mmCIF file of C-alpha atoms and ligand atoms in Angstrom:
data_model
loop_
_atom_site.group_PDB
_atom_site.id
_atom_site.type_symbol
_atom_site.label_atom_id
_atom_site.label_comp_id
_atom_site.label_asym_id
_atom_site.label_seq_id
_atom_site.Cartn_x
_atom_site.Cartn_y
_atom_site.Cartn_z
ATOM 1 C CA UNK Q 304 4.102 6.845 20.201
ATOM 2 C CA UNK Q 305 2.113 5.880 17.152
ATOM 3 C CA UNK Q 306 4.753 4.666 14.895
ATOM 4 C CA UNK Q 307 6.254 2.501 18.043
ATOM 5 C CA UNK Q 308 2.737 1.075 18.624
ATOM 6 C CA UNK Q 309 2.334 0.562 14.802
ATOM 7 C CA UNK Q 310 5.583 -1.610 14.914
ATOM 8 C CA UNK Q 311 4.386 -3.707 17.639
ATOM 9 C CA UNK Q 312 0.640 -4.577 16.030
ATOM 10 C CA UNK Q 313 1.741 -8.403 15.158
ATOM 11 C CA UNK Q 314 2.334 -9.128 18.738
ATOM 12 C CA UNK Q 315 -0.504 -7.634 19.963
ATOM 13 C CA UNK Q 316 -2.646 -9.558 17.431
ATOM 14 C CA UNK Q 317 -1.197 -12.590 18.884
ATOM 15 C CA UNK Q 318 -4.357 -12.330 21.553
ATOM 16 C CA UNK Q 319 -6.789 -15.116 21.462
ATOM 17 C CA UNK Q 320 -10.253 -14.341 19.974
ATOM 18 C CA UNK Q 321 -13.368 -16.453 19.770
ATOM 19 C CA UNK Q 322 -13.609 -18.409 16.135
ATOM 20 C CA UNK Q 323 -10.244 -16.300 16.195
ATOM 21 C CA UNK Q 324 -12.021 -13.740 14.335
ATOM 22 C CA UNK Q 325 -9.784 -10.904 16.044
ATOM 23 C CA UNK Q 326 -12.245 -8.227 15.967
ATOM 24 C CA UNK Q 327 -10.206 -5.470 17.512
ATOM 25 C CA UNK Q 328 -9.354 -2.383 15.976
ATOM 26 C CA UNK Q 329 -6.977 0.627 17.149
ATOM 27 C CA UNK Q 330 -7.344 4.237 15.974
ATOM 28 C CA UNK Q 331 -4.756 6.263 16.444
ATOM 29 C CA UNK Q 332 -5.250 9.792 17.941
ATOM 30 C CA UNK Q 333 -2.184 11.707 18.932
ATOM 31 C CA UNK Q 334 -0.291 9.995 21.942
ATOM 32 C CA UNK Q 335 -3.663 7.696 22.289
ATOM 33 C CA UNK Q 336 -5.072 4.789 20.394
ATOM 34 C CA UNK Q 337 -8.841 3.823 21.087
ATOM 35 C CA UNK Q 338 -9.267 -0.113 20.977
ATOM 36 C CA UNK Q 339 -12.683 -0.767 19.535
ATOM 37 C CA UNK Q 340 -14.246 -3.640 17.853
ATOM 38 C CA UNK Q 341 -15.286 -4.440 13.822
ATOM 39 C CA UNK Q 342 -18.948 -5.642 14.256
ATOM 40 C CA UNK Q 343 -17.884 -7.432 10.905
ATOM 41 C CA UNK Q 344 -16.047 -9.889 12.991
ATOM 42 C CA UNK Q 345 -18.448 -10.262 16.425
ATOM 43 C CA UNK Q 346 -20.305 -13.259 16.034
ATOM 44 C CA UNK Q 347 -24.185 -12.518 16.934
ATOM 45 C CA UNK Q 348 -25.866 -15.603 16.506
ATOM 46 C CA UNK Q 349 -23.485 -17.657 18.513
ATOM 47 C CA UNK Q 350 -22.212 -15.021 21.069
ATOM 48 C CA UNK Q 351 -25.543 -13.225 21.383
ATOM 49 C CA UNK Q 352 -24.609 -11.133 24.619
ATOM 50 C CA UNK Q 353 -21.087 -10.321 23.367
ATOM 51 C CA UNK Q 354 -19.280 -12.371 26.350
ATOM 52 C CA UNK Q 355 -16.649 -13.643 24.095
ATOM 53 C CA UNK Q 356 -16.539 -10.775 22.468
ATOM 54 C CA UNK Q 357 -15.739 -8.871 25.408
ATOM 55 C CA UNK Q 358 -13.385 -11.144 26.847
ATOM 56 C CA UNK Q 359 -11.364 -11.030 23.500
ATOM 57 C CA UNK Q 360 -10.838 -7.640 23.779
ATOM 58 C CA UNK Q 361 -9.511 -7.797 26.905
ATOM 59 C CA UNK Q 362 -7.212 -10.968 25.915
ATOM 60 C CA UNK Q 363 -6.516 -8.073 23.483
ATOM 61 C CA UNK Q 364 -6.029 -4.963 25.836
ATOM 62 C CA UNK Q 365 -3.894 -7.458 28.169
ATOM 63 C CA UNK Q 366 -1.557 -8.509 25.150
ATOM 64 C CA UNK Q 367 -0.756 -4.952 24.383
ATOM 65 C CA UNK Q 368 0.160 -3.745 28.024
ATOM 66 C CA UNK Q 369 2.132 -6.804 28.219
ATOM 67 C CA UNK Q 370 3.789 -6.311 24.717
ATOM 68 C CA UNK Q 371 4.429 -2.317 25.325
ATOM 69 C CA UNK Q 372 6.160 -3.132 28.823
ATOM 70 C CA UNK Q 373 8.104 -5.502 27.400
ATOM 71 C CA UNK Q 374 8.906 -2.902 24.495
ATOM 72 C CA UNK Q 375 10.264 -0.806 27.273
ATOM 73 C CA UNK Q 376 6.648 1.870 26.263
ATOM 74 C CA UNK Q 377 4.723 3.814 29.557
ATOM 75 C CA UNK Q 378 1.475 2.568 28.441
ATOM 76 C CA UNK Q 379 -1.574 2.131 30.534
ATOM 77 C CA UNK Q 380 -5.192 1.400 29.508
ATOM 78 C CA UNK Q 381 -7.958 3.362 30.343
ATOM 79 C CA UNK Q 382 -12.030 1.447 29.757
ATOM 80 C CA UNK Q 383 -13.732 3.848 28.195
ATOM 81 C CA UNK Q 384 -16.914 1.931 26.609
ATOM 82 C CA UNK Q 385 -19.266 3.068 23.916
ATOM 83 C CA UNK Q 386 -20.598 2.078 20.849
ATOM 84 C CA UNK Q 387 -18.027 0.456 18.893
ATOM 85 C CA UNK Q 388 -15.435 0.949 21.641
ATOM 86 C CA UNK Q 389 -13.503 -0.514 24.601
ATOM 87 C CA UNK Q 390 -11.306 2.233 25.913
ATOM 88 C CA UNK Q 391 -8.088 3.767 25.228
ATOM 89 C CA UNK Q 392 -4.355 2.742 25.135
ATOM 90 C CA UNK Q 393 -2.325 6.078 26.520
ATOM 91 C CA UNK Q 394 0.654 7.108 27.612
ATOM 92 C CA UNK Q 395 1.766 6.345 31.669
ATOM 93 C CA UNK Q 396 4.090 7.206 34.168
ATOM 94 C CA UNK Q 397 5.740 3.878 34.104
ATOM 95 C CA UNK Q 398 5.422 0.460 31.902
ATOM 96 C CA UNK Q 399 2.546 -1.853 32.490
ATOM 97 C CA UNK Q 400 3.862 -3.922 35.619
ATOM 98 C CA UNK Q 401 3.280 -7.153 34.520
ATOM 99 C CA UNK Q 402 5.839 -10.719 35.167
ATOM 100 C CA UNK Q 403 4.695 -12.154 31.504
ATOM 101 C CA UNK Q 404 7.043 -11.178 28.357
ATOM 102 C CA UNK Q 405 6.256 -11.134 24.390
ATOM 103 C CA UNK Q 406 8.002 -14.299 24.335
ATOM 104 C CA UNK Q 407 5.635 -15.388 26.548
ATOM 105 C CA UNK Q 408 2.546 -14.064 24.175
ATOM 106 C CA UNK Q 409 4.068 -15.038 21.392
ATOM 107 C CA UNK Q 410 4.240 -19.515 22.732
ATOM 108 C CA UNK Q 411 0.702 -19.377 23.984
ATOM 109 C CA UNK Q 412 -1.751 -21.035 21.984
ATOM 110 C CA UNK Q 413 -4.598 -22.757 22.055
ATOM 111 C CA UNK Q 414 -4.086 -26.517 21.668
ATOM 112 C CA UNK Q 415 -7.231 -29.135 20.123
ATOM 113 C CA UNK Q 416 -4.766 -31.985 20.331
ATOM 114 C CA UNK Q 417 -4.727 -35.175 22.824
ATOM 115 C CA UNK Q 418 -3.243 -34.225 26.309
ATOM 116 C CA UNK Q 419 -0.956 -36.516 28.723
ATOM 117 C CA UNK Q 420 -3.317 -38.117 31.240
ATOM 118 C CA UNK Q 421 -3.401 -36.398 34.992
ATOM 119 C CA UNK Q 422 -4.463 -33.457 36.508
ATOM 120 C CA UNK Q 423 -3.100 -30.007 37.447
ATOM 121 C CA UNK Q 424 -0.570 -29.281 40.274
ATOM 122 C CA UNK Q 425 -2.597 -27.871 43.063
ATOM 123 C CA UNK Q 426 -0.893 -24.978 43.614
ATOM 124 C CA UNK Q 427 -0.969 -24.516 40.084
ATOM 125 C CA UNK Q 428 -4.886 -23.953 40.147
ATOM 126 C CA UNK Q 429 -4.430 -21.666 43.335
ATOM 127 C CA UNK Q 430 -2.565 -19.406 41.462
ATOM 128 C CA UNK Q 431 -5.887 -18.667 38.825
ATOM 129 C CA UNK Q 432 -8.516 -16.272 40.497
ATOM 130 C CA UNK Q 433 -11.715 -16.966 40.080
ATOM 131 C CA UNK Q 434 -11.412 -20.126 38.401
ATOM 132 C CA UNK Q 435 -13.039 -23.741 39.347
ATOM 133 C CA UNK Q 436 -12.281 -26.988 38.570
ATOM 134 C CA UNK Q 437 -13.478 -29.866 37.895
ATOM 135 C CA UNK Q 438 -12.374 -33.360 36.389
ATOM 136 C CA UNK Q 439 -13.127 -33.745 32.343
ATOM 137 C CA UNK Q 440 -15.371 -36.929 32.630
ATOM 138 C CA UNK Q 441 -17.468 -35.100 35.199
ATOM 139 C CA UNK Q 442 -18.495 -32.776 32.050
ATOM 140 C CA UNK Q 443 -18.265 -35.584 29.083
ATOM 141 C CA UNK Q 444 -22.507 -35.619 28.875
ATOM 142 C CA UNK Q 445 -22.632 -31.874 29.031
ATOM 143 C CA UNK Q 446 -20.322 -31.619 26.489
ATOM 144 C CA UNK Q 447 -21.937 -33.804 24.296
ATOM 145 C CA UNK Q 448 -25.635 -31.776 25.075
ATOM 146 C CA UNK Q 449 -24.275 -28.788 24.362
ATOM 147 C CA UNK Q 450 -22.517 -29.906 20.741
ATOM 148 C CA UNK Q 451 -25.387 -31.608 20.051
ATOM 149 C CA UNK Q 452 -27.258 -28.344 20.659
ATOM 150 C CA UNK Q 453 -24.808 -26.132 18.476
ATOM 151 C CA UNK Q 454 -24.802 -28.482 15.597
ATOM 152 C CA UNK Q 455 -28.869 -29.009 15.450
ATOM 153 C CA UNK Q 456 -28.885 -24.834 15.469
ATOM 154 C CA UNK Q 457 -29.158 -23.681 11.577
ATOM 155 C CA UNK Q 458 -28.215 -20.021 12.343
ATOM 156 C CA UNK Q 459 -24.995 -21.115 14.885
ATOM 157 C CA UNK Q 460 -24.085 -23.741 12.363
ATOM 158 C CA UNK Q 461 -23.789 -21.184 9.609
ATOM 159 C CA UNK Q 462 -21.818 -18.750 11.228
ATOM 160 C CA UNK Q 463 -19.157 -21.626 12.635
ATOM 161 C CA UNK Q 464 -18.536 -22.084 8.912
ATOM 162 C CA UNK Q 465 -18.272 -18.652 7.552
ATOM 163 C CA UNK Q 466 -15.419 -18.803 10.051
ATOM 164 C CA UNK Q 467 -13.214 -22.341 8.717
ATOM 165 C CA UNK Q 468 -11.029 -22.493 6.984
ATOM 166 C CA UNK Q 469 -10.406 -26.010 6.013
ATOM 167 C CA UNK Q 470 -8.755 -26.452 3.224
ATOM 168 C CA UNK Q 471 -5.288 -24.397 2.572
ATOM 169 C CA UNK Q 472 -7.106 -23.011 -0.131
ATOM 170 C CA UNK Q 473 -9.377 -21.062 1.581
ATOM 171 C CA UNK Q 474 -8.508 -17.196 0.744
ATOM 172 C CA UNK Q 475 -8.472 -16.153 3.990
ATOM 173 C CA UNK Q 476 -6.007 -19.164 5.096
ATOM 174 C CA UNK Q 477 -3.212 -17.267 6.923
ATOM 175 C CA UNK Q 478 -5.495 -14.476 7.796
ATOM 176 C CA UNK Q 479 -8.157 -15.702 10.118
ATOM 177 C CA UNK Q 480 -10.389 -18.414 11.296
ATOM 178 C CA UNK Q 481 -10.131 -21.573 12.205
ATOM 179 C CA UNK Q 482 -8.322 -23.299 10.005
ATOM 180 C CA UNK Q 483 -7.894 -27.637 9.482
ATOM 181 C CA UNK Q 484 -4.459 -27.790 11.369
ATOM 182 C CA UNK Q 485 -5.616 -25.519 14.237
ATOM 183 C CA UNK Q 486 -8.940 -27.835 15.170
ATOM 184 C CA UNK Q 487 -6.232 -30.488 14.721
ATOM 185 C CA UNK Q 488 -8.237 -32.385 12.083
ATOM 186 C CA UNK Q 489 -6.369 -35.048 9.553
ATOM 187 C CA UNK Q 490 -6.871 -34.245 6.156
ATOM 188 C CA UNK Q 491 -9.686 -36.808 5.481
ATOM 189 C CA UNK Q 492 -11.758 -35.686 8.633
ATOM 190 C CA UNK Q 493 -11.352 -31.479 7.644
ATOM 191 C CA UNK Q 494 -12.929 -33.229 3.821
ATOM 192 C CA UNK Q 495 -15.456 -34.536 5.691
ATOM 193 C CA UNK Q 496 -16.502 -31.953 7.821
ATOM 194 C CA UNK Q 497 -16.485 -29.426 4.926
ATOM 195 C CA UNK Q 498 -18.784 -31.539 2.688
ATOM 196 C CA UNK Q 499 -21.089 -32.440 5.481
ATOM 197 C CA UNK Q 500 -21.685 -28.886 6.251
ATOM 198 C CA UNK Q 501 -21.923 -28.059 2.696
ATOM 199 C CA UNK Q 502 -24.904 -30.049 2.451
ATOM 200 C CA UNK Q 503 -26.228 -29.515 6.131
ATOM 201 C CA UNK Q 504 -29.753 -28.371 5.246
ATOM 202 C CA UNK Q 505 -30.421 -31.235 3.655
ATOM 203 C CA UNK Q 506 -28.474 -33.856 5.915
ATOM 204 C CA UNK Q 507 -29.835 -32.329 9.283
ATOM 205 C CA UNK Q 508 -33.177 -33.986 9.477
ATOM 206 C CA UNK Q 509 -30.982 -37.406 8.616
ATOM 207 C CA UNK Q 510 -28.888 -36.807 11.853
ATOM 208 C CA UNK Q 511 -25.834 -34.896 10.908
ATOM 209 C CA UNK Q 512 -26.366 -32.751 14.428
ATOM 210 C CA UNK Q 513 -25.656 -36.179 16.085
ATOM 211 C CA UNK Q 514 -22.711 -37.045 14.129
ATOM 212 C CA UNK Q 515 -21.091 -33.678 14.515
ATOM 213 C CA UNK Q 516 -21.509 -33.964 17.969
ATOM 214 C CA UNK Q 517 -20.255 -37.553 18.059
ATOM 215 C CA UNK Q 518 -16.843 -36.567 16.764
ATOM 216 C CA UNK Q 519 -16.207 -34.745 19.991
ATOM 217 C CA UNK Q 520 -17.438 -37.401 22.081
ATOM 218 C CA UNK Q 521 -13.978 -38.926 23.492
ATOM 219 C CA UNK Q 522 -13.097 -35.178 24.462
ATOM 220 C CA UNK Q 523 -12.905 -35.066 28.314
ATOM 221 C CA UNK Q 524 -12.832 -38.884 28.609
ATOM 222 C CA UNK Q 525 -9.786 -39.142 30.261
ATOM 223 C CA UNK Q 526 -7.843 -37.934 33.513
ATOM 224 C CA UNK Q 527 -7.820 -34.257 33.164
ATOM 225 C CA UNK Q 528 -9.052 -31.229 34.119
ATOM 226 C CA UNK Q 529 -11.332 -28.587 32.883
ATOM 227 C CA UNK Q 530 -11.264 -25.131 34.134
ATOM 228 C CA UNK Q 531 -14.237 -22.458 34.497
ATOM 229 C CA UNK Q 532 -13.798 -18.819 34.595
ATOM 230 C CA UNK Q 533 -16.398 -17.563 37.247
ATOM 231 C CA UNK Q 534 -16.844 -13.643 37.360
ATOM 232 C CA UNK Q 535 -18.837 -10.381 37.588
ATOM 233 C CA UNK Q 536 -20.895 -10.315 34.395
ATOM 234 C CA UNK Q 537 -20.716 -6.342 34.627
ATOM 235 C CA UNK Q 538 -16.977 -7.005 33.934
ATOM 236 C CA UNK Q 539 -16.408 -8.945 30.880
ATOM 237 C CA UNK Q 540 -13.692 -7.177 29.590
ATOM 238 C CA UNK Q 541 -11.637 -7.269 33.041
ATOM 239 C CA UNK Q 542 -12.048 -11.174 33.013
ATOM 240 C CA UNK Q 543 -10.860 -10.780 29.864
ATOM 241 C CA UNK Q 544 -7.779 -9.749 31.006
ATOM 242 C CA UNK Q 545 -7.768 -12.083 33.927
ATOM 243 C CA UNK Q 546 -7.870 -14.990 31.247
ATOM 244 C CA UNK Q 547 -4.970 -14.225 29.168
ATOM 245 C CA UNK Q 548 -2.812 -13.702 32.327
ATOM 246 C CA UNK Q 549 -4.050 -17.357 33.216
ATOM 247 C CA UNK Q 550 -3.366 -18.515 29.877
ATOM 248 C CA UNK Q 551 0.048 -16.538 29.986
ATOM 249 C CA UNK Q 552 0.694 -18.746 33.176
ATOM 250 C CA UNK Q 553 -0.643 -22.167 32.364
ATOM 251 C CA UNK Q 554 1.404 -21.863 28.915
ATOM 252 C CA UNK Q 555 5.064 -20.762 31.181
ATOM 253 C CA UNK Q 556 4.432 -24.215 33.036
ATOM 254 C CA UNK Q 557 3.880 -26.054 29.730
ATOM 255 C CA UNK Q 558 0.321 -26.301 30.030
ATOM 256 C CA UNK Q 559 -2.098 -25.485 27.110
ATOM 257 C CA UNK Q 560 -6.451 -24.654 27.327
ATOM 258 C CA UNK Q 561 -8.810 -25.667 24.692
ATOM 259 C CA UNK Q 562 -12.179 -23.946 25.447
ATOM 260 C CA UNK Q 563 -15.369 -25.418 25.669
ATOM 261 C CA UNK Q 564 -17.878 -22.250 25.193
ATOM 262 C CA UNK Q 565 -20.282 -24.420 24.109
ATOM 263 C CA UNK Q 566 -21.271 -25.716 27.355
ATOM 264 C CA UNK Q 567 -21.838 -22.280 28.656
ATOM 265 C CA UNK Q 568 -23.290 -20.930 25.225
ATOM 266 C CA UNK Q 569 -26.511 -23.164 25.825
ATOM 267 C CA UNK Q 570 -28.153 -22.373 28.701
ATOM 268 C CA UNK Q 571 -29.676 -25.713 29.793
ATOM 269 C CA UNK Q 572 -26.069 -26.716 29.695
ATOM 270 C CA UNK Q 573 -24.868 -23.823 31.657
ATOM 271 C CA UNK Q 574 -27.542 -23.672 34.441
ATOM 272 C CA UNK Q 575 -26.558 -27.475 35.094
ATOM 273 C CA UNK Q 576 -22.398 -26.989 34.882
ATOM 274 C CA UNK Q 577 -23.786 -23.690 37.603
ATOM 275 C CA UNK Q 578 -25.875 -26.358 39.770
ATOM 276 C CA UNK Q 579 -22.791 -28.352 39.606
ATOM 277 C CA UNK Q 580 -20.523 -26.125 40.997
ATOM 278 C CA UNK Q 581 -23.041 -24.396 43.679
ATOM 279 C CA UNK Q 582 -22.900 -21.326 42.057
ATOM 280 C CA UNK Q 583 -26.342 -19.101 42.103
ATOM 281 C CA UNK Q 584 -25.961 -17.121 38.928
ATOM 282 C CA UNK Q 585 -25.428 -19.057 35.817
ATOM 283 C CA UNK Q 586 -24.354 -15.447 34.027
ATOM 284 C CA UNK Q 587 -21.491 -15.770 36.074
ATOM 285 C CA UNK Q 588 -19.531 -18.373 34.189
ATOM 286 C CA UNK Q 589 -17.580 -16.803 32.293
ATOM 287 C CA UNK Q 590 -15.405 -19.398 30.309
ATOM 288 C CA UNK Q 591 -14.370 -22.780 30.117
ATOM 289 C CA UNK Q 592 -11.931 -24.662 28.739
ATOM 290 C CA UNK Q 593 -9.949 -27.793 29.086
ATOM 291 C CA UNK Q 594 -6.545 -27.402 30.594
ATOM 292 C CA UNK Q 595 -3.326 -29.983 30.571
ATOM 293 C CA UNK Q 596 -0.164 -30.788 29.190
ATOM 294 C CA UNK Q 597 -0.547 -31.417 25.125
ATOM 295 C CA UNK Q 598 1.418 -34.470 23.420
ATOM 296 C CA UNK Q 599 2.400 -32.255 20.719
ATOM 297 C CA UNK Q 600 2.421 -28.695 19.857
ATOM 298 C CA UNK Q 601 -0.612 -27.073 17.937
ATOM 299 C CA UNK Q 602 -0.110 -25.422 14.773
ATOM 300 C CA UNK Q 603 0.065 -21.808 14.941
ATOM 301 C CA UNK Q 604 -3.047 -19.856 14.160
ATOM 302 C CA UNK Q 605 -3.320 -17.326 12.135
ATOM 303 C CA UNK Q 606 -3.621 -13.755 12.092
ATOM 304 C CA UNK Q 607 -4.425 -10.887 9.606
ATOM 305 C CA UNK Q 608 -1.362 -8.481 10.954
ATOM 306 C CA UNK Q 609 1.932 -11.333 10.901
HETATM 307 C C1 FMN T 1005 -13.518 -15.874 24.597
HETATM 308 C C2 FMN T 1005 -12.996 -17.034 23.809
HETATM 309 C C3 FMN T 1005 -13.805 -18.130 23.556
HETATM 310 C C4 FMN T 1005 -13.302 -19.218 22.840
HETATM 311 N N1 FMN T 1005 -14.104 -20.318 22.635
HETATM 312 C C5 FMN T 1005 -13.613 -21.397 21.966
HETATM 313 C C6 FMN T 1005 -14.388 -22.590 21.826
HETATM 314 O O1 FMN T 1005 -15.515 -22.683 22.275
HETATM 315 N N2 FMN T 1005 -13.827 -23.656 21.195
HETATM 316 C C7 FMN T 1005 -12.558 -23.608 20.691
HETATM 317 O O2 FMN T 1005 -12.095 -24.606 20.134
HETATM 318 N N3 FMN T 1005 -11.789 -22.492 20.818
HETATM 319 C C8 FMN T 1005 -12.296 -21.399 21.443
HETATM 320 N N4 FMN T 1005 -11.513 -20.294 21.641
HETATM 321 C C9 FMN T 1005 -10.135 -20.289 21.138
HETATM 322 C C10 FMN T 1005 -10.028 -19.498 19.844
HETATM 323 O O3 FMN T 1005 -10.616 -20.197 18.769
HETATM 324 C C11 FMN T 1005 -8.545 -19.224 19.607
HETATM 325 O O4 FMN T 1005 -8.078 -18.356 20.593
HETATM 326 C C12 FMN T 1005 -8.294 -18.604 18.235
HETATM 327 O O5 FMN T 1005 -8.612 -19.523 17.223
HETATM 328 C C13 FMN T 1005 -6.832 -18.169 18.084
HETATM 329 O O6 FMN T 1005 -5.983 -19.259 18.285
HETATM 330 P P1 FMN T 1005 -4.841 -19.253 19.400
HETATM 331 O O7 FMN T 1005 -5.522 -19.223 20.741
HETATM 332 O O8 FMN T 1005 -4.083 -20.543 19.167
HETATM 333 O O9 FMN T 1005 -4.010 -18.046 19.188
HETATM 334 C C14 FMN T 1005 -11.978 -19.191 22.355
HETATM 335 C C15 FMN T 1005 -11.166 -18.073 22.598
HETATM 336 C C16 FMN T 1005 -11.664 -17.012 23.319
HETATM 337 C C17 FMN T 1005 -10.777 -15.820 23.588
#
């Protein structure tokens, strides 16, 4: 089974990850692989609790059942958590059941770009358990608190940059990151956001928090919708899963998600967008991210296994 699994690595890399810093890692042992994480690529400062990271390996575990069914491989997945480690990919009576294809893991992606106005089918949003909704310009201000937040934080700043990649001659271009095309900034706007965070220590007391925060302003002002992930904190991993299969679905009906963790990453932010919704437990949101139907595609982003 290893050498099959081996073959299919590039699709299963194709998972999402937060800063897409894809901080999975499979070890082979016989007929098993253990999926575990490289705490090289979590991100501490900003994801202090390791939500994202958890729901990234579950984007990851959910991309590999998906990808082995489709492969025509028995595989199941079996959480086995411990230091360093997720669970275990093994061998199964039957393929993962499962209605999404490789094809369909290898179209998803997440798009930064403008979206046609108007808001998701109904039915549509029925379809996505555990998810709420609510209309973008209901969130603009809390979008802008919680950038303005992110960008005035030294530490969060920092470790946003170690992970762009804006200019093509970044080393790690077409490895991993976020790279110019992928936050769907124009060449002059990825040369000013590099030298502005170049010299953030000493343009932060002059207001570069604000401006950073500024350029995301126009966001969610428009007819849309943005989608939150509400779920047991206890199972991060599982709501991992949950999100690529919504992702897997909004992407088959030409939809595309851009998350928003910011909002949820601060918590004055995220006890309000909780108050908002009527939900006790501001833990509980999981994700969000806003959902429609892009004007154009995004570039494809990258991956250190292509
Ligand atoms: C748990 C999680 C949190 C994320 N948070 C953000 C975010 O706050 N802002 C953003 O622009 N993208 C966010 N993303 C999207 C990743 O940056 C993206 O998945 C990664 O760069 C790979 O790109 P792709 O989705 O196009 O394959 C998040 C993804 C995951 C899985």
């Amino acid at each position: 089974m290893r050498d099959r699994l081996r073959a299919l690595e590039p699709d299963f890399w194709r998972a999402p990850s937060a800063h897409n810093t894809q901080p999975w890692t499979l070890t082979y042992a016989g007929d098993e692989a253990v999926i575990g994480w490289d705490p090289s690529r979590a991100l501490p400062i900003s994801d202090p609790t390791g939500r994202d990271l958890r729901l990234s390996l579950g984007a990851f575990v959910e991309c590999c059942l998906i990808v082995c069914a489709d492969a025509g491989l028995s595989v199941g997945f079996r959480p086995d958590p411990g230091p360093g480690r997720a669970g275990v990919l093994h061998a199964a009576a039957r393929p993962y059941a499962t209605p999404f294809r490789t094809a369909d893991v290898r179209d998803r992606g997440t798009n930064r770009g403008a979206y046609h106005p108007g808001r998701l089918p109904d039915g549509l949003v029925a379809e996505l358990a555990g998810v709420r909704r609510l209309a973008c310009r209901d969130l603009a201000d809390l979008l802008y608190a919680a950038d303005l937040h992110q960008f005035a934080d030294r530490d969060v700043t920092r470790e946003l940059r170690a992970w762009l990649r804006l200019t093509r001659r970044h080393r790690r271009y077409l490895l991993d990151g976020l790279t110019d095309r992928a936050l769907a900034l124009g060449r002059a706007e990825a040369a000013g956001l590099r030298a502005s965070l170049a010299l953030y220590p000493a343009l932060r007391p002059l207001g570069l928090p604000r401006a950073l925060a500024a350029a995301s302003r126009g966001l969610l002002d428009h007819d849309g919708d943005v989608l939150v992930l509400v779920g047991p904190v206890e199972d991060e991993l599982g709501m991992g899963r949950v999100l690529m299969r919504h992702w897997l679905t909004l992407s088959r009906h030409g939809y595309a998600a851009h998350p928003l963790s910011q909002i949820i990453d601060c918590d004055p932010t995220r006890r309000e967008l909780a108050g908002r919704l009527g939900i006790a437990d501001p833990r509980t949101l999981l994700h969000v991210a806003r959902v429609g139907r892009p004007v154009a595609p995004a570039a494809r982003s990258a991956r250190t296994r292509a």
